[in-house]
XYZ file of C-alpha atoms in Angstrom:
539
model
C -53.406 10.572 22.983
C -52.564 10.656 19.287
C -56.058 9.483 18.376
C -57.621 12.203 20.520
C -55.423 14.906 19.045
C -55.797 13.690 15.451
C -58.506 14.798 13.060
C -59.632 11.189 12.561
C -58.667 8.488 15.033
C -58.795 5.411 12.737
C -56.174 7.058 10.537
C -53.634 6.757 13.371
C -54.460 3.065 13.788
C -54.058 2.472 10.063
C -50.736 4.306 10.079
C -49.458 2.177 12.946
C -50.406 -1.015 11.117
C -48.794 0.229 7.887
C -45.567 1.231 9.627
C -45.459 -2.064 11.515
C -45.967 -4.161 8.382
C -43.417 -2.194 6.343
C -40.809 -2.481 9.086
C -41.529 -6.185 9.492
C -41.172 -6.829 5.757
C -37.957 -4.813 5.604
C -36.548 -6.731 8.539
C -37.635 -10.046 7.043
C -36.367 -9.458 3.493
C -33.611 -6.849 3.570
C -31.933 -7.514 6.913
C -31.015 -11.175 6.201
C -29.557 -10.160 2.824
C -27.416 -7.477 4.439
C -26.334 -9.871 7.176
C -25.423 -12.472 4.555
C -23.232 -9.915 2.763
C -21.499 -9.073 6.054
C -20.853 -12.774 6.632
C -19.416 -13.191 3.137
C -17.035 -10.282 3.710
C -15.805 -12.044 6.890
C -15.963 -8.826 8.863
C -16.643 -10.686 12.102
C -15.524 -14.144 13.219
C -17.758 -17.158 13.767
C -20.591 -15.938 11.524
C -19.540 -17.410 8.169
C -22.108 -20.161 8.733
C -24.838 -17.691 7.769
C -23.125 -16.708 4.499
C -24.421 -19.756 2.655
C -27.186 -19.108 0.146
C -29.697 -21.411 -1.475
C -31.288 -21.497 -4.898
C -30.586 -19.444 -7.976
C -31.245 -16.221 -6.048
C -28.802 -17.167 -3.269
C -31.492 -16.898 -0.620
C -30.081 -16.554 2.921
C -32.249 -19.198 4.583
C -29.963 -19.509 7.571
C -30.090 -15.747 8.094
C -33.894 -15.936 7.826
C -33.874 -18.465 10.655
C -31.628 -16.264 12.779
C -33.870 -13.251 12.217
C -36.925 -15.298 13.139
C -35.239 -16.420 16.353
C -34.310 -12.876 17.369
C -37.855 -11.664 16.654
C -39.334 -14.472 18.752
C -37.075 -13.604 21.679
C -38.280 -10.003 21.565
C -41.920 -11.106 21.379
C -41.556 -13.567 24.261
C -40.578 -10.707 26.577
C -44.240 -9.783 26.487
C -43.740 -6.138 27.426
C -43.650 -3.725 24.506
C -42.777 -0.779 26.717
C -39.634 -2.595 27.906
C -38.196 -3.314 24.471
C -39.487 -0.266 22.563
C -36.755 2.163 23.753
C -33.992 -0.276 22.793
C -35.405 -1.111 19.369
C -36.287 2.518 18.653
C -32.763 3.663 19.525
C -31.164 1.140 17.190
C -33.528 2.098 14.383
C -32.830 5.794 14.961
C -29.085 5.089 15.023
C -29.389 3.348 11.657
C -31.367 6.262 10.218
C -28.753 8.676 11.602
C -25.949 6.834 9.844
C -27.902 6.577 6.588
C -28.700 10.291 6.554
C -25.142 11.240 7.400
C -23.768 8.866 4.754
C -25.943 10.577 2.127
C -24.774 13.982 3.312
C -21.096 13.035 3.327
C -21.208 11.377 -0.099
C -22.835 14.484 -1.551
C -20.477 16.847 0.294
C -17.417 14.963 -0.982
C -18.748 15.090 -4.560
C -18.422 11.338 -4.862
C -19.069 10.430 -8.523
C -20.632 7.136 -7.467
C -23.385 8.836 -5.451
C -26.206 9.789 -7.808
C -29.505 10.172 -5.898
C -32.577 9.705 -8.044
C -34.774 11.991 -5.952
C -35.128 15.245 -7.842
C -35.292 17.488 -4.786
C -32.508 15.846 -2.811
C -30.432 18.252 -0.734
C -27.428 17.242 1.328
C -28.272 19.734 4.079
C -31.673 18.118 4.528
C -29.859 14.795 5.038
C -27.595 16.396 7.625
C -30.620 17.895 9.385
C -32.317 14.492 9.403
C -29.244 12.923 10.983
C -29.183 15.596 13.698
C -32.915 15.153 14.393
C -32.611 11.363 14.680
C -29.681 11.769 17.039
C -31.626 14.255 19.157
C -34.662 11.985 19.395
C -32.431 9.137 20.580
C -31.399 11.154 23.624
C -34.932 12.488 24.172
C -36.317 8.945 24.374
C -33.634 7.655 26.739
C -30.193 9.119 27.182
C -28.897 5.958 28.884
C -30.089 3.743 26.032
C -28.618 6.190 23.529
C -25.225 5.967 25.236
C -25.409 2.163 25.186
C -26.229 2.291 21.484
C -23.288 4.605 20.855
C -21.010 2.261 22.794
C -22.222 -0.716 20.771
C -21.582 0.969 17.420
C -18.215 2.272 18.635
C -17.163 -1.253 19.578
C -18.143 -2.535 16.139
C -16.188 0.266 14.462
C -13.137 -0.354 16.638
C -13.251 -4.070 15.962
C -13.471 -3.650 12.191
C -10.693 -1.057 12.237
C -8.499 -3.440 14.199
C -9.119 -6.395 11.881
C -8.511 -4.311 8.732
C -10.519 -6.548 6.402
C -9.434 -6.706 2.783
C -12.646 -5.267 1.400
C -13.298 -2.071 -0.467
C -16.758 -0.585 -0.263
C -15.914 2.594 -2.150
C -16.690 4.699 0.900
C -17.269 8.425 0.759
C -14.231 8.850 3.024
C -12.035 7.969 0.070
C -13.741 10.636 -2.019
C -13.249 13.139 0.818
C -9.518 12.338 0.981
C -9.205 12.959 -2.736
C -11.108 16.233 -2.575
C -9.095 17.482 0.402
C -5.787 16.508 -1.212
C -6.721 18.178 -4.497
C -7.854 21.397 -2.821
C -4.746 21.411 -0.657
C -2.469 20.992 -3.673
C -4.214 23.807 -5.540
C -3.940 26.151 -2.556
C -0.313 25.200 -1.991
C 0.514 26.018 -5.612
C -0.494 29.658 -5.077
C 1.563 30.146 -1.895
C 5.002 31.663 -2.241
C 7.713 29.568 -0.635
C 9.532 30.855 2.443
C 12.782 29.684 3.946
C 11.127 29.089 7.335
C 8.876 26.472 5.739
C 11.618 24.748 3.767
C 11.396 20.973 3.777
C 13.859 18.518 2.219
C 11.884 16.738 -0.485
C 14.025 13.833 -1.603
C 14.180 11.929 -4.871
C 15.990 8.691 -3.996
C 17.580 6.973 -6.987
C 17.006 3.658 -5.302
C 16.407 1.458 -8.303
C 14.343 -1.320 -6.818
C 13.551 -0.157 -3.257
C 12.845 -3.730 -2.192
C 16.422 -4.579 -3.068
C 17.908 -1.464 -1.452
C 16.346 -1.369 1.966
C 19.533 0.164 3.399
C 19.342 3.201 1.139
C 15.583 3.561 1.612
C 15.831 3.276 5.400
C 18.596 5.875 5.568
C 16.565 8.459 3.662
C 13.504 7.624 5.751
C 15.513 8.679 8.817
C 15.832 12.106 7.178
C 12.263 12.664 5.989
C 10.598 10.836 8.932
C 7.249 10.973 7.159
C 7.176 14.779 7.430
C 8.676 15.461 4.012
C 8.211 14.135 0.511
C 10.190 11.016 -0.356
C 10.113 9.485 -3.832
C 11.917 6.276 -4.738
C 12.919 6.723 -8.373
C 13.683 3.728 -10.557
C 15.106 3.809 -14.073
C 14.279 0.536 -15.813
C 16.744 0.169 -18.700
C 14.686 -1.113 -21.576
C 13.062 0.048 -24.779
C 9.737 1.598 -23.675
C 7.470 -0.826 -25.518
C 3.890 -1.716 -24.639
C 4.832 -4.881 -22.765
C 7.435 -3.175 -20.584
C 5.056 -0.334 -19.743
C 2.305 -2.807 -18.853
C 4.641 -4.691 -16.536
C 5.812 -1.509 -14.856
C 2.260 -0.429 -14.094
C 1.831 -3.622 -12.110
C 5.223 -3.169 -10.475
C 4.289 0.380 -9.428
C 1.283 -0.904 -7.515
C 3.230 -3.689 -5.865
C 6.158 -1.489 -4.873
C 3.944 1.187 -3.337
C 2.229 -1.578 -1.392
C 5.624 -2.857 -0.209
C 6.590 0.626 0.979
C 3.341 0.870 2.896
C 3.843 -2.487 4.577
C 7.384 -1.545 5.542
C 5.942 1.679 6.996
C 7.991 3.865 4.702
C 6.035 7.022 3.919
C 7.217 7.371 0.350
C 6.102 6.993 -3.256
C 7.545 4.770 -5.945
C 8.012 6.242 -9.421
C 9.504 4.338 -12.342
C 10.466 5.196 -15.876
C 11.544 2.935 -18.719
C 14.595 4.150 -20.608
C 17.687 2.502 -22.068
C 19.926 5.281 -20.775
C 20.429 5.824 -17.066
C 21.083 9.528 -17.478
C 18.105 10.071 -19.771
C 15.872 8.168 -17.361
C 17.019 10.263 -14.413
C 16.403 13.407 -16.465
C 12.838 12.230 -16.932
C 12.466 11.691 -13.192
C 13.912 15.119 -12.457
C 11.305 16.700 -14.731
C 8.153 14.749 -13.913
C 8.566 13.407 -10.355
C 6.196 15.149 -7.971
C 3.190 17.386 -8.422
C 2.832 21.119 -7.900
C 4.811 22.264 -4.869
C 5.366 18.645 -3.851
C 8.439 18.251 -6.035
C 11.872 16.961 -5.011
C 14.562 19.495 -4.211
C 17.246 16.961 -3.247
C 18.583 13.997 -5.223
C 19.876 11.117 -3.121
C 21.880 8.281 -4.665
C 24.418 5.608 -3.804
C 28.165 5.917 -4.215
C 29.734 4.232 -7.256
C 32.475 2.371 -5.446
C 34.049 0.699 -8.490
C 34.898 3.852 -10.394
C 38.641 3.244 -9.919
C 38.586 -0.424 -10.924
C 35.989 -0.711 -13.669
C 38.583 -0.279 -16.436
C 38.223 1.284 -19.885
C 35.028 -0.653 -20.597
C 33.356 1.107 -17.671
C 34.089 4.662 -18.790
C 30.619 5.032 -20.285
C 29.014 3.965 -16.990
C 31.136 6.476 -15.087
C 30.146 9.225 -17.519
C 26.475 8.311 -17.066
C 26.850 8.390 -13.294
C 28.699 11.705 -13.321
C 26.173 13.102 -15.787
C 23.383 12.373 -13.295
C 25.180 14.567 -10.748
C 25.576 17.381 -13.269
C 21.923 17.152 -14.322
C 20.837 17.355 -10.683
C 22.768 20.578 -10.188
C 21.453 21.942 -13.490
C 17.937 21.267 -12.181
C 18.742 23.465 -9.159
C 18.588 20.523 -6.769
C 20.785 19.533 -3.893
C 22.833 16.357 -4.192
C 23.543 13.736 -1.533
C 25.546 10.550 -2.086
C 25.517 7.696 0.427
C 28.616 5.531 0.811
C 27.989 2.679 3.219
C 31.519 1.928 4.361
C 30.357 -0.959 6.506
C 29.999 -3.340 3.557
C 28.288 -1.364 0.845
C 24.606 -1.114 0.080
C 24.333 -4.641 -1.299
C 24.425 -7.813 0.777
C 22.950 -10.278 -1.707
C 26.118 -12.387 -1.950
C 26.272 -12.726 1.830
C 22.591 -13.608 1.896
C 23.185 -16.416 -0.603
C 26.251 -17.666 1.211
C 24.663 -17.748 4.657
C 21.104 -18.668 3.622
C 19.480 -15.528 4.983
C 16.188 -14.599 3.392
C 14.658 -16.182 0.335
C 17.856 -17.717 -1.013
C 15.992 -19.758 -3.620
C 15.011 -16.606 -5.436
C 18.479 -15.143 -5.279
C 19.447 -17.496 -8.099
C 19.550 -15.676 -11.410
C 17.700 -17.381 -14.258
C 19.236 -18.128 -17.597
C 18.305 -15.448 -20.102
C 18.084 -18.176 -22.751
C 15.413 -20.126 -20.905
C 12.549 -21.600 -22.965
C 9.338 -19.791 -23.656
C 7.357 -18.713 -20.616
C 3.712 -19.571 -20.109
C 1.219 -17.665 -18.030
C 0.408 -20.715 -15.915
C 3.564 -20.780 -13.866
C 5.380 -17.460 -14.160
C 6.301 -15.114 -11.392
C 8.662 -12.272 -10.824
C 12.135 -13.019 -9.641
C 12.615 -11.549 -6.189
C 15.846 -10.039 -7.501
C 13.988 -8.263 -10.231
C 16.423 -5.357 -10.250
C 19.686 -7.200 -9.783
C 22.732 -5.172 -10.629
C 24.620 -8.248 -11.569
C 26.926 -9.835 -13.991
C 25.702 -9.476 -17.532
C 28.376 -8.492 -20.008
C 25.943 -6.710 -22.293
C 24.571 -3.575 -20.582
C 22.187 -2.880 -23.439
C 20.433 -6.255 -23.356
C 16.664 -6.219 -23.464
C 14.846 -5.792 -20.202
C 12.176 -8.246 -21.233
C 14.005 -10.009 -24.008
C 12.848 -13.481 -23.083
C 9.191 -12.515 -23.313
C 9.131 -9.593 -25.717
C 7.349 -11.623 -28.399
C 5.050 -13.397 -26.012
C 1.461 -12.284 -25.635
C 0.934 -12.263 -21.877
C -2.492 -11.384 -20.522
C -3.209 -9.023 -17.652
C -3.836 -11.989 -15.412
C -0.402 -13.344 -16.187
C 1.096 -9.941 -15.510
C -0.551 -9.967 -12.110
C 0.987 -13.381 -11.483
C 4.326 -11.935 -12.500
C 4.037 -9.240 -9.845
C 2.164 -11.068 -7.089
C 5.286 -12.081 -5.201
C 7.422 -9.129 -6.262
C 6.185 -6.953 -3.415
C 7.155 -9.465 -0.750
C 10.808 -9.618 -1.719
C 13.272 -8.425 0.875
C 16.323 -9.497 -1.055
C 19.106 -7.078 -1.868
C 19.388 -6.957 -5.617
C 22.570 -8.061 -7.204
C 26.263 -7.754 -6.785
C 26.789 -4.131 -7.713
C 24.300 -2.223 -5.584
C 27.189 -0.657 -3.688
C 28.712 0.415 -6.989
C 25.813 2.329 -8.486
C 22.405 3.467 -7.394
C 20.403 2.524 -10.496
C 20.074 -0.904 -12.043
C 21.766 -1.759 -15.351
C 19.943 -2.995 -18.393
C 20.259 -6.704 -17.670
C 18.482 -6.524 -14.348
C 14.911 -7.485 -15.208
C 14.195 -11.193 -15.008
C 11.298 -13.600 -15.153
C 11.748 -17.082 -13.730
C 9.771 -20.268 -14.244
C 9.033 -22.272 -11.146
C 6.324 -24.797 -10.398
C 6.630 -24.124 -6.682
C 5.842 -20.718 -5.260
C 7.191 -20.697 -1.699
C 5.485 -18.322 0.664
C 7.745 -15.590 1.952
C 7.164 -12.994 4.610
C 6.506 -9.367 3.758
C 9.566 -8.312 5.722
C 12.770 -10.166 6.426
C 12.886 -11.751 9.835
C 15.148 -14.149 11.592
C 12.607 -16.931 11.360
C 13.021 -17.140 7.591
C 16.769 -17.557 7.453
C 16.366 -20.030 4.620
C 13.794 -20.975 2.024
C 13.750 -24.602 3.174
C 10.863 -25.347 5.574
C 12.906 -28.048 7.321
C 15.608 -25.543 8.247
C 13.334 -22.594 8.895
C 12.631 -23.813 12.404
C 16.329 -23.792 13.332
C 17.835 -20.971 15.296
C 19.886 -18.562 13.170
C 23.633 -18.683 13.479
C 25.765 -15.785 14.649
C 26.803 -15.008 11.077
C 23.184 -14.986 9.946
C 22.356 -12.565 12.720
C 25.193 -10.331 11.595
C 23.888 -10.337 8.028
C 20.404 -9.552 9.258
C 21.773 -6.686 11.358
C 23.685 -5.323 8.368
C 20.575 -5.332 6.208
C 18.608 -3.414 8.850
C 21.418 -1.211 10.141
C 19.496 1.952 9.196
C 16.059 0.655 10.206
C 15.142 2.513 13.388
C 12.615 -0.136 14.441
C 15.222 -2.915 14.362
C 18.521 -1.195 15.103
C 19.648 1.753 17.203
C 23.081 3.348 17.276
C 23.861 4.457 20.828
C 27.251 6.073 20.202
C 27.247 7.928 16.893
C 29.328 10.832 15.637
C 28.383 12.928 12.616
C 31.287 14.848 11.088
C 30.124 17.742 8.925
C 32.747 19.197 6.572
C 31.327 22.638 5.887
C 34.052 24.045 3.652
C 31.956 26.952 2.424
C 28.438 28.302 2.742
C 26.460 26.248 0.238
C 23.001 27.190 1.481
C 22.921 25.066 4.607
C 22.008 21.638 3.206
C 25.304 20.212 4.468
C 24.248 21.092 8.000
C 20.502 20.466 7.649
C 20.756 16.767 6.763
C 22.935 15.870 9.795
C 20.629 17.916 12.013
C 17.596 15.952 10.770
C 19.427 12.679 11.350
C 20.073 13.740 14.938
C 16.394 14.404 15.667
C 14.129 11.760 17.259
C 12.657 8.917 15.176
C 16.059 8.182 13.681
C 18.245 5.109 13.931
C 20.740 7.296 15.822
C 19.940 7.285 19.546
C 22.864 9.322 20.935
C 24.562 11.705 18.530
C 27.611 13.941 18.742
C 27.499 16.521 15.955
C 30.894 18.039 15.022
C 31.367 20.781 12.439
C 34.663 21.219 10.593
C 35.077 24.675 9.032
C 38.041 25.953 6.992
C 40.563 23.575 8.461
C 39.633 24.022 12.101
C 37.013 22.173 14.062
C 34.797 23.161 16.898
C 32.032 21.455 18.794
C 28.970 23.038 17.267
C 26.343 21.164 19.218
C 26.051 18.281 21.587
C 22.707 16.680 22.171
C 21.768 13.421 23.776
C 18.558 12.052 22.367
C 16.764 9.448 24.417
């Protein structure tokens, strides 16, 4: 029919031969290379055999053989009309995805997408994708649905496996563009009390070491409000300390993500706790996404620290004053059930990575990049008598490469150890809390504490935890809603005067679903008399 309708019949025949040869060459040369790359990325199981290459050009000979076998199977069918709809639909599906990928990369203004064609237009790419999709259904709607199902299964499988590969997709560029535009629009909108959200700056120090404090604040924000874990690292802000903290920032944000805490980690290096918190109060957040509440731990030793601890008390009290001067609300958590720190109990009862609870000697010999790693108790509020000691004193004169710094931080994220013996006494680590340890053995630890890793000794790890170990584990996760639920809780709110409502808002948020409190009785005390303000049973 095409030859009859064409101006010159042989031209159609030549075009068919040209299209056939070009498609065959593309399938023979390009397809095995792409399949080899997929095998190397380990996106699918049982196909790594075809990842092997040969020669200086890494030729995928095994993939060539597989492609030849598939082509022979199609040819042996012997009926072109039977296989043409299937092959055509898969080709059209590929062209649809390619056209849409070009459109989306251009629409998201991805800096890595730079088409060389002078007259490229993203709307033409979108139109091409729509046309290819339409032709798929025109040829055979049933085959098109099967093709869609096949690609959907591949997408679902890859999403489920979550491979550790980064292709620099245009989706990432779209997220950035949407977030940037949203922040710019939000900056021009006047705030209203009906849209008020508690945006919390948690002075958590090392969040890995203060899971109790982090979990409690997470029960307030619930992923619907901004939560920032602020950390003041007491050290002179030199180049080495700043380089280390950049690596720590990445690892700590990764730890928060793995623990499913929707929060950000922000650190600052400063010798003074109060000055460091002032920096966090000024720079934490962006645009309208700035904290309006400061959350910190209760300094339980303020009555027993003696004259030598007056300066620490003044620093702590100064943080409270600075928070009010910054027009922020203030919340202080006092965990009466044993404080916010359980590191001593963890050492005593062998719960968690007890090997890394041991503090290194600050006078240890020079550290090499071959066997260094972060101490899991990297922010240990412990026992040094000199609060102004150098954060990185043991390595301040040592030239450590970026690779060594990555080794320093590789295991830092996986720590689930409470840091030090004074976490219940203050919410920010003192100056002697940054350690590097030397160890020829790097035991593998889990990303989150579990009862299977009650000790760092493999021989004992298979034993069942004791009752005391279970109690310690429960204390560590007492505010973690996925591991503990309080079925008979009472929240007493002492509303002595109208302070804007924050005193009532925080208990109300704790009583909402997705909190560690399952059944809550909320009682308000006002001006010396109490009344039942609300009673709600949350299932």
